[in-house]
Amino acid sequence: MRRQQDVPGAPGDVIRLDNVTKAYQAGTAPALASVTMSVANGEVAAIMGPSGSGKSTLLNLIAGLDRPTSGTVTVAGQRIDSLGEGALARFRARHVGIIFQFFNLLDDLTVEDNVLLPAQLAGASRRGARARAGELLARLGIDKHRDHYPARLSGGQRQRVAIARALVNSPELLLADEPTGALDTATGQEIGRLLSELNAAGQTLVLVTHDPALAARYAARTVRLVDGQVADPRTAGVGA
Ligand SMILES: Nc1ncnc2c1ncn2[C@@H]1O[C@H](COP(=O)(O)OP(=O)(O)OP(=O)(O)O)[C@@H](O)[C@H]1O
Ligand SMILES: [Mg+2]
């Protein structure tokens, strides 16, 4: 295991990207071009920018769902850009929770079994995982739906289930890609408040959003991407 001193960035950083470039196809403009940025432990950072500016690409690289073409990605003290598939899957299960615009729940599993899935994949004991799932469902106000199927739930309730699932393994980092994009304004605000409460309790959070109100209200810092680059390096969280 690498020690903190062996990896780039300050000790308090949960995320550190150095000169990260991602090109999906050779010969076309890269989706991300030489991005350097960091997010500190306990911080909530919003990522904004026009459609196609590279927001989801950035989140996927931080989540270890994809690898950069060049540059280094360090998350939770570990260099993840050079990990193989198996190591990357283990890294994701342990250190990162991610929620999406359309919830991505499995319709043929109950709410509780959806939440338990990442714990199962991480090899956690069923007993411990059920206790943790119960605690999260209660905290998110959806414990009475534990044995229901996602199809019966409202959008806001489904996103709460997705948040519980993302947090079941107590990851250092919660990533959210347009978490309110499929919700009405009032429900979106509820989810925003919920994410903000989680952050107040210490959860580091990166929030991709098109919604300036959500970013302004809940994120201490907004990083704006334009054409795959950080528009203002002063917002990147690293000494420029
Ligand atoms: N899997 C892929 N293969 C090829 N090109 C891709 C892939 N994913 C994204 N791109 C391209 O990379 C660029 C950045 O896409 P990305 O999805 O990161 O943008 P975004 O900022 O999340 O946009 P949106 O706000 O619409 O979600 C776009 O030009 C997109 O077409
Ligand atoms: Mg996107």
Short mmCIF file of N, CA and C in Angstrom, two decimals, residues 25-121:
data_model
loop_
_atom_site.label_atom_id
_atom_site.label_comp_id
_atom_site.label_asym_id
_atom_site.label_seq_id
_atom_site.Cartn_x
_atom_site.Cartn_y
_atom_site.Cartn_z
N GLN A 25 -11.12 9.58 -28.58
CA GLN A 25 -10.69 9.15 -29.92
C GLN A 25 -9.48 9.96 -30.36
N ALA A 26 -8.48 9.26 -30.86
CA ALA A 26 -7.29 9.95 -31.36
C ALA A 26 -7.71 10.87 -32.52
N GLY A 27 -7.12 12.04 -32.57
CA GLY A 27 -7.40 12.93 -33.69
C GLY A 27 -8.56 13.88 -33.45
N THR A 28 -9.32 13.68 -32.36
CA THR A 28 -10.39 14.63 -32.04
C THR A 28 -9.98 15.39 -30.78
N ALA A 29 -10.66 16.50 -30.53
CA ALA A 29 -10.33 17.30 -29.34
C ALA A 29 -10.57 16.45 -28.08
N PRO A 30 -9.65 16.49 -27.10
CA PRO A 30 -9.86 15.68 -25.90
C PRO A 30 -11.05 16.19 -25.08
N ALA A 31 -11.71 15.28 -24.36
CA ALA A 31 -12.83 15.66 -23.49
C ALA A 31 -12.33 16.42 -22.28
N LEU A 32 -11.11 16.09 -21.82
CA LEU A 32 -10.45 16.85 -20.75
C LEU A 32 -9.03 17.13 -21.21
N ALA A 33 -8.56 18.36 -20.99
CA ALA A 33 -7.24 18.74 -21.46
C ALA A 33 -6.42 19.30 -20.31
N SER A 34 -5.50 18.51 -19.82
CA SER A 34 -4.54 18.95 -18.81
C SER A 34 -5.20 19.60 -17.59
N VAL A 35 -6.11 18.86 -16.98
CA VAL A 35 -6.81 19.37 -15.79
C VAL A 35 -6.00 19.06 -14.52
N THR A 36 -5.74 20.10 -13.74
CA THR A 36 -5.11 19.94 -12.43
C THR A 36 -6.05 20.54 -11.40
N MET A 37 -6.46 19.74 -10.45
CA MET A 37 -7.37 20.26 -9.41
C MET A 37 -7.35 19.34 -8.20
N SER A 38 -7.85 19.84 -7.08
CA SER A 38 -7.96 18.98 -5.90
C SER A 38 -9.22 19.32 -5.12
N VAL A 39 -9.63 18.35 -4.30
CA VAL A 39 -10.75 18.55 -3.38
C VAL A 39 -10.30 18.05 -2.02
N ALA A 40 -10.48 18.90 -1.01
CA ALA A 40 -10.00 18.57 0.33
C ALA A 40 -11.02 17.72 1.09
N ASN A 41 -10.52 17.02 2.07
CA ASN A 41 -11.37 16.22 2.94
C ASN A 41 -12.45 17.09 3.58
N GLY A 42 -13.70 16.67 3.50
CA GLY A 42 -14.80 17.39 4.13
C GLY A 42 -15.39 18.50 3.28
N GLU A 43 -14.84 18.69 2.10
CA GLU A 43 -15.29 19.79 1.24
C GLU A 43 -16.50 19.38 0.40
N VAL A 44 -17.29 20.37 -0.06
CA VAL A 44 -18.25 20.10 -1.11
C VAL A 44 -17.93 21.03 -2.28
N ALA A 45 -17.61 20.41 -3.42
CA ALA A 45 -17.25 21.17 -4.61
C ALA A 45 -18.27 20.89 -5.70
N ALA A 46 -18.71 21.94 -6.37
CA ALA A 46 -19.62 21.77 -7.51
C ALA A 46 -18.80 21.86 -8.80
N ILE A 47 -19.16 21.02 -9.76
CA ILE A 47 -18.57 21.10 -11.09
C ILE A 47 -19.67 21.57 -12.04
N MET A 48 -19.43 22.69 -12.70
CA MET A 48 -20.43 23.21 -13.64
C MET A 48 -19.79 23.39 -15.01
N GLY A 49 -20.62 23.72 -15.99
CA GLY A 49 -20.09 23.95 -17.32
C GLY A 49 -21.09 23.48 -18.37
N PRO A 50 -20.94 23.97 -19.61
CA PRO A 50 -21.89 23.63 -20.66
C PRO A 50 -21.91 22.14 -20.97
N SER A 51 -22.96 21.71 -21.64
CA SER A 51 -23.05 20.33 -22.09
C SER A 51 -21.84 20.00 -22.97
N GLY A 52 -21.22 18.85 -22.68
CA GLY A 52 -20.06 18.44 -23.47
C GLY A 52 -18.74 19.02 -22.98
N SER A 53 -18.76 19.77 -21.87
CA SER A 53 -17.52 20.40 -21.39
C SER A 53 -16.61 19.43 -20.63
N GLY A 54 -17.11 18.21 -20.34
CA GLY A 54 -16.24 17.22 -19.71
C GLY A 54 -16.57 16.88 -18.27
N LYS A 55 -17.72 17.33 -17.78
CA LYS A 55 -18.07 17.14 -16.36
C LYS A 55 -18.19 15.65 -15.99
N SER A 56 -18.96 14.92 -16.80
CA SER A 56 -19.14 13.49 -16.49
C SER A 56 -17.84 12.72 -16.68
N THR A 57 -17.08 13.12 -17.69
CA THR A 57 -15.78 12.49 -17.91
C THR A 57 -14.90 12.65 -16.67
N LEU A 58 -14.89 13.87 -16.13
CA LEU A 58 -14.10 14.15 -14.93
C LEU A 58 -14.56 13.28 -13.76
N LEU A 59 -15.87 13.22 -13.57
CA LEU A 59 -16.41 12.43 -12.45
C LEU A 59 -16.08 10.94 -12.62
N ASN A 60 -16.19 10.45 -13.85
CA ASN A 60 -15.89 9.04 -14.10
C ASN A 60 -14.42 8.70 -13.83
N LEU A 61 -13.52 9.64 -14.11
CA LEU A 61 -12.11 9.41 -13.83
C LEU A 61 -11.86 9.39 -12.33
N ILE A 62 -12.53 10.30 -11.60
CA ILE A 62 -12.37 10.35 -10.14
C ILE A 62 -12.94 9.08 -9.51
N ALA A 63 -14.05 8.58 -10.10
CA ALA A 63 -14.70 7.38 -9.57
C ALA A 63 -13.95 6.11 -9.92
N GLY A 64 -12.97 6.20 -10.81
CA GLY A 64 -12.30 4.98 -11.26
C GLY A 64 -13.17 4.16 -12.20
N LEU A 65 -14.14 4.81 -12.85
CA LEU A 65 -14.96 4.12 -13.85
C LEU A 65 -14.27 4.14 -15.21
N ASP A 66 -13.27 5.00 -15.33
CA ASP A 66 -12.53 5.13 -16.59
C ASP A 66 -11.12 5.61 -16.23
N ARG A 67 -10.21 5.50 -17.20
CA ARG A 67 -8.82 5.91 -16.93
C ARG A 67 -8.43 7.08 -17.84
N PRO A 68 -7.52 7.94 -17.34
CA PRO A 68 -7.08 9.06 -18.19
C PRO A 68 -6.15 8.58 -19.30
N THR A 69 -6.05 9.36 -20.35
CA THR A 69 -5.08 9.09 -21.41
C THR A 69 -3.68 9.42 -20.91
N SER A 70 -3.59 10.53 -20.14
CA SER A 70 -2.32 10.86 -19.48
C SER A 70 -2.62 11.66 -18.23
N GLY A 71 -1.62 11.78 -17.36
CA GLY A 71 -1.80 12.48 -16.10
C GLY A 71 -2.09 11.50 -14.98
N THR A 72 -2.14 12.04 -13.74
CA THR A 72 -2.33 11.16 -12.58
C THR A 72 -3.59 11.53 -11.82
N VAL A 73 -4.27 10.50 -11.32
CA VAL A 73 -5.48 10.66 -10.51
C VAL A 73 -5.24 9.98 -9.18
N THR A 74 -5.28 10.77 -8.10
CA THR A 74 -5.05 10.24 -6.77
C THR A 74 -6.32 10.45 -5.95
N VAL A 75 -6.89 9.38 -5.43
CA VAL A 75 -8.13 9.47 -4.65
C VAL A 75 -7.95 8.68 -3.36
N ALA A 76 -8.31 9.31 -2.25
CA ALA A 76 -8.20 8.67 -0.94
C ALA A 76 -6.79 8.12 -0.72
N GLY A 77 -5.78 8.90 -1.15
CA GLY A 77 -4.39 8.54 -0.89
C GLY A 77 -3.83 7.48 -1.82
N GLN A 78 -4.57 7.14 -2.87
CA GLN A 78 -4.12 6.06 -3.75
C GLN A 78 -4.09 6.52 -5.20
N ARG A 79 -3.00 6.26 -5.91
CA ARG A 79 -2.95 6.51 -7.35
C ARG A 79 -3.84 5.49 -8.04
N ILE A 80 -4.89 5.96 -8.73
CA ILE A 80 -5.81 4.99 -9.35
C ILE A 80 -5.71 4.94 -10.87
N ASP A 81 -4.94 5.87 -11.48
CA ASP A 81 -4.89 5.90 -12.95
C ASP A 81 -4.20 4.68 -13.53
N SER A 82 -3.36 4.02 -12.72
CA SER A 82 -2.60 2.88 -13.26
C SER A 82 -3.10 1.54 -12.72
N LEU A 83 -4.22 1.53 -12.00
CA LEU A 83 -4.72 0.26 -11.44
C LEU A 83 -5.34 -0.61 -12.53
N GLY A 84 -5.23 -1.92 -12.38
CA GLY A 84 -5.92 -2.85 -13.27
C GLY A 84 -7.39 -2.96 -12.92
N GLU A 85 -8.16 -3.65 -13.76
CA GLU A 85 -9.62 -3.74 -13.58
C GLU A 85 -10.03 -4.21 -12.19
N GLY A 86 -9.42 -5.30 -11.73
CA GLY A 86 -9.82 -5.90 -10.45
C GLY A 86 -9.55 -4.94 -9.29
N ALA A 87 -8.35 -4.36 -9.30
CA ALA A 87 -7.97 -3.43 -8.23
C ALA A 87 -8.87 -2.19 -8.26
N LEU A 88 -9.21 -1.76 -9.47
CA LEU A 88 -10.06 -0.58 -9.63
C LEU A 88 -11.48 -0.86 -9.08
N ALA A 89 -11.99 -2.04 -9.35
CA ALA A 89 -13.32 -2.41 -8.84
C ALA A 89 -13.30 -2.46 -7.31
N ARG A 90 -12.23 -3.01 -6.74
CA ARG A 90 -12.13 -3.04 -5.27
C ARG A 90 -12.01 -1.63 -4.70
N PHE A 91 -11.23 -0.80 -5.39
CA PHE A 91 -11.07 0.59 -4.96
C PHE A 91 -12.44 1.30 -4.93
N ARG A 92 -13.20 1.13 -6.02
CA ARG A 92 -14.52 1.79 -6.11
C ARG A 92 -15.43 1.35 -4.98
N ALA A 93 -15.48 0.05 -4.75
CA ALA A 93 -16.39 -0.48 -3.74
C ALA A 93 -16.08 0.11 -2.37
N ARG A 94 -14.82 0.31 -2.09
CA ARG A 94 -14.43 0.72 -0.75
C ARG A 94 -14.44 2.23 -0.55
N HIS A 95 -14.05 2.98 -1.58
CA HIS A 95 -13.73 4.39 -1.33
C HIS A 95 -14.67 5.41 -1.98
N VAL A 96 -15.49 4.98 -2.93
CA VAL A 96 -16.30 5.94 -3.68
C VAL A 96 -17.76 5.51 -3.75
N GLY A 97 -18.66 6.44 -3.49
CA GLY A 97 -20.08 6.22 -3.75
C GLY A 97 -20.49 7.18 -4.85
N ILE A 98 -21.36 6.73 -5.76
CA ILE A 98 -21.74 7.62 -6.86
C ILE A 98 -23.25 7.54 -7.09
N ILE A 99 -23.85 8.71 -7.30
CA ILE A 99 -25.28 8.75 -7.63
C ILE A 99 -25.46 9.48 -8.96
N PHE A 100 -26.53 9.11 -9.67
CA PHE A 100 -26.74 9.58 -11.04
C PHE A 100 -28.11 10.25 -11.17
N GLN A 101 -28.28 10.94 -12.30
CA GLN A 101 -29.54 11.63 -12.58
C GLN A 101 -30.74 10.68 -12.55
N PHE A 102 -30.57 9.49 -13.15
CA PHE A 102 -31.71 8.57 -13.26
C PHE A 102 -31.62 7.40 -12.27
N PHE A 103 -30.96 7.64 -11.16
CA PHE A 103 -30.95 6.75 -9.98
C PHE A 103 -30.24 5.41 -10.19
N ASN A 104 -30.45 4.78 -11.37
CA ASN A 104 -29.80 3.50 -11.68
C ASN A 104 -30.05 2.41 -10.63
N LEU A 105 -31.30 2.34 -10.12
CA LEU A 105 -31.63 1.26 -9.19
C LEU A 105 -32.02 0.01 -9.98
N LEU A 106 -31.91 -1.14 -9.35
CA LEU A 106 -32.33 -2.38 -10.00
C LEU A 106 -33.79 -2.65 -9.63
N ASP A 107 -34.65 -2.71 -10.67
CA ASP A 107 -36.10 -2.76 -10.44
C ASP A 107 -36.58 -4.07 -9.83
N ASP A 108 -35.83 -5.15 -10.01
CA ASP A 108 -36.31 -6.42 -9.47
C ASP A 108 -35.71 -6.74 -8.10
N LEU A 109 -35.04 -5.77 -7.49
CA LEU A 109 -34.59 -5.93 -6.11
C LEU A 109 -35.36 -4.95 -5.23
N THR A 110 -35.60 -5.36 -3.97
CA THR A 110 -36.25 -4.44 -3.04
C THR A 110 -35.31 -3.28 -2.74
N VAL A 111 -35.87 -2.26 -2.09
CA VAL A 111 -35.08 -1.11 -1.65
C VAL A 111 -33.88 -1.59 -0.82
N GLU A 112 -34.14 -2.44 0.16
CA GLU A 112 -33.05 -2.89 1.04
C GLU A 112 -31.98 -3.64 0.24
N ASP A 113 -32.41 -4.52 -0.67
CA ASP A 113 -31.43 -5.29 -1.43
C ASP A 113 -30.63 -4.41 -2.39
N ASN A 114 -31.26 -3.36 -2.94
CA ASN A 114 -30.50 -2.40 -3.73
C ASN A 114 -29.40 -1.77 -2.89
N VAL A 115 -29.75 -1.38 -1.66
CA VAL A 115 -28.78 -0.71 -0.79
C VAL A 115 -27.66 -1.68 -0.38
N LEU A 116 -28.02 -2.95 -0.22
CA LEU A 116 -27.04 -3.94 0.25
C LEU A 116 -26.06 -4.39 -0.84
N LEU A 117 -26.44 -4.16 -2.11
CA LEU A 117 -25.64 -4.70 -3.21
C LEU A 117 -24.14 -4.34 -3.14
N PRO A 118 -23.78 -3.06 -2.97
CA PRO A 118 -22.34 -2.75 -2.92
C PRO A 118 -21.63 -3.38 -1.72
N ALA A 119 -22.36 -3.57 -0.62
CA ALA A 119 -21.76 -4.21 0.56
C ALA A 119 -21.44 -5.67 0.23
N GLN A 120 -22.39 -6.30 -0.48
CA GLN A 120 -22.19 -7.69 -0.90
C GLN A 120 -20.97 -7.79 -1.82
N LEU A 121 -20.89 -6.85 -2.79
CA LEU A 121 -19.77 -6.86 -3.73
C LEU A 121 -18.44 -6.64 -3.01
#
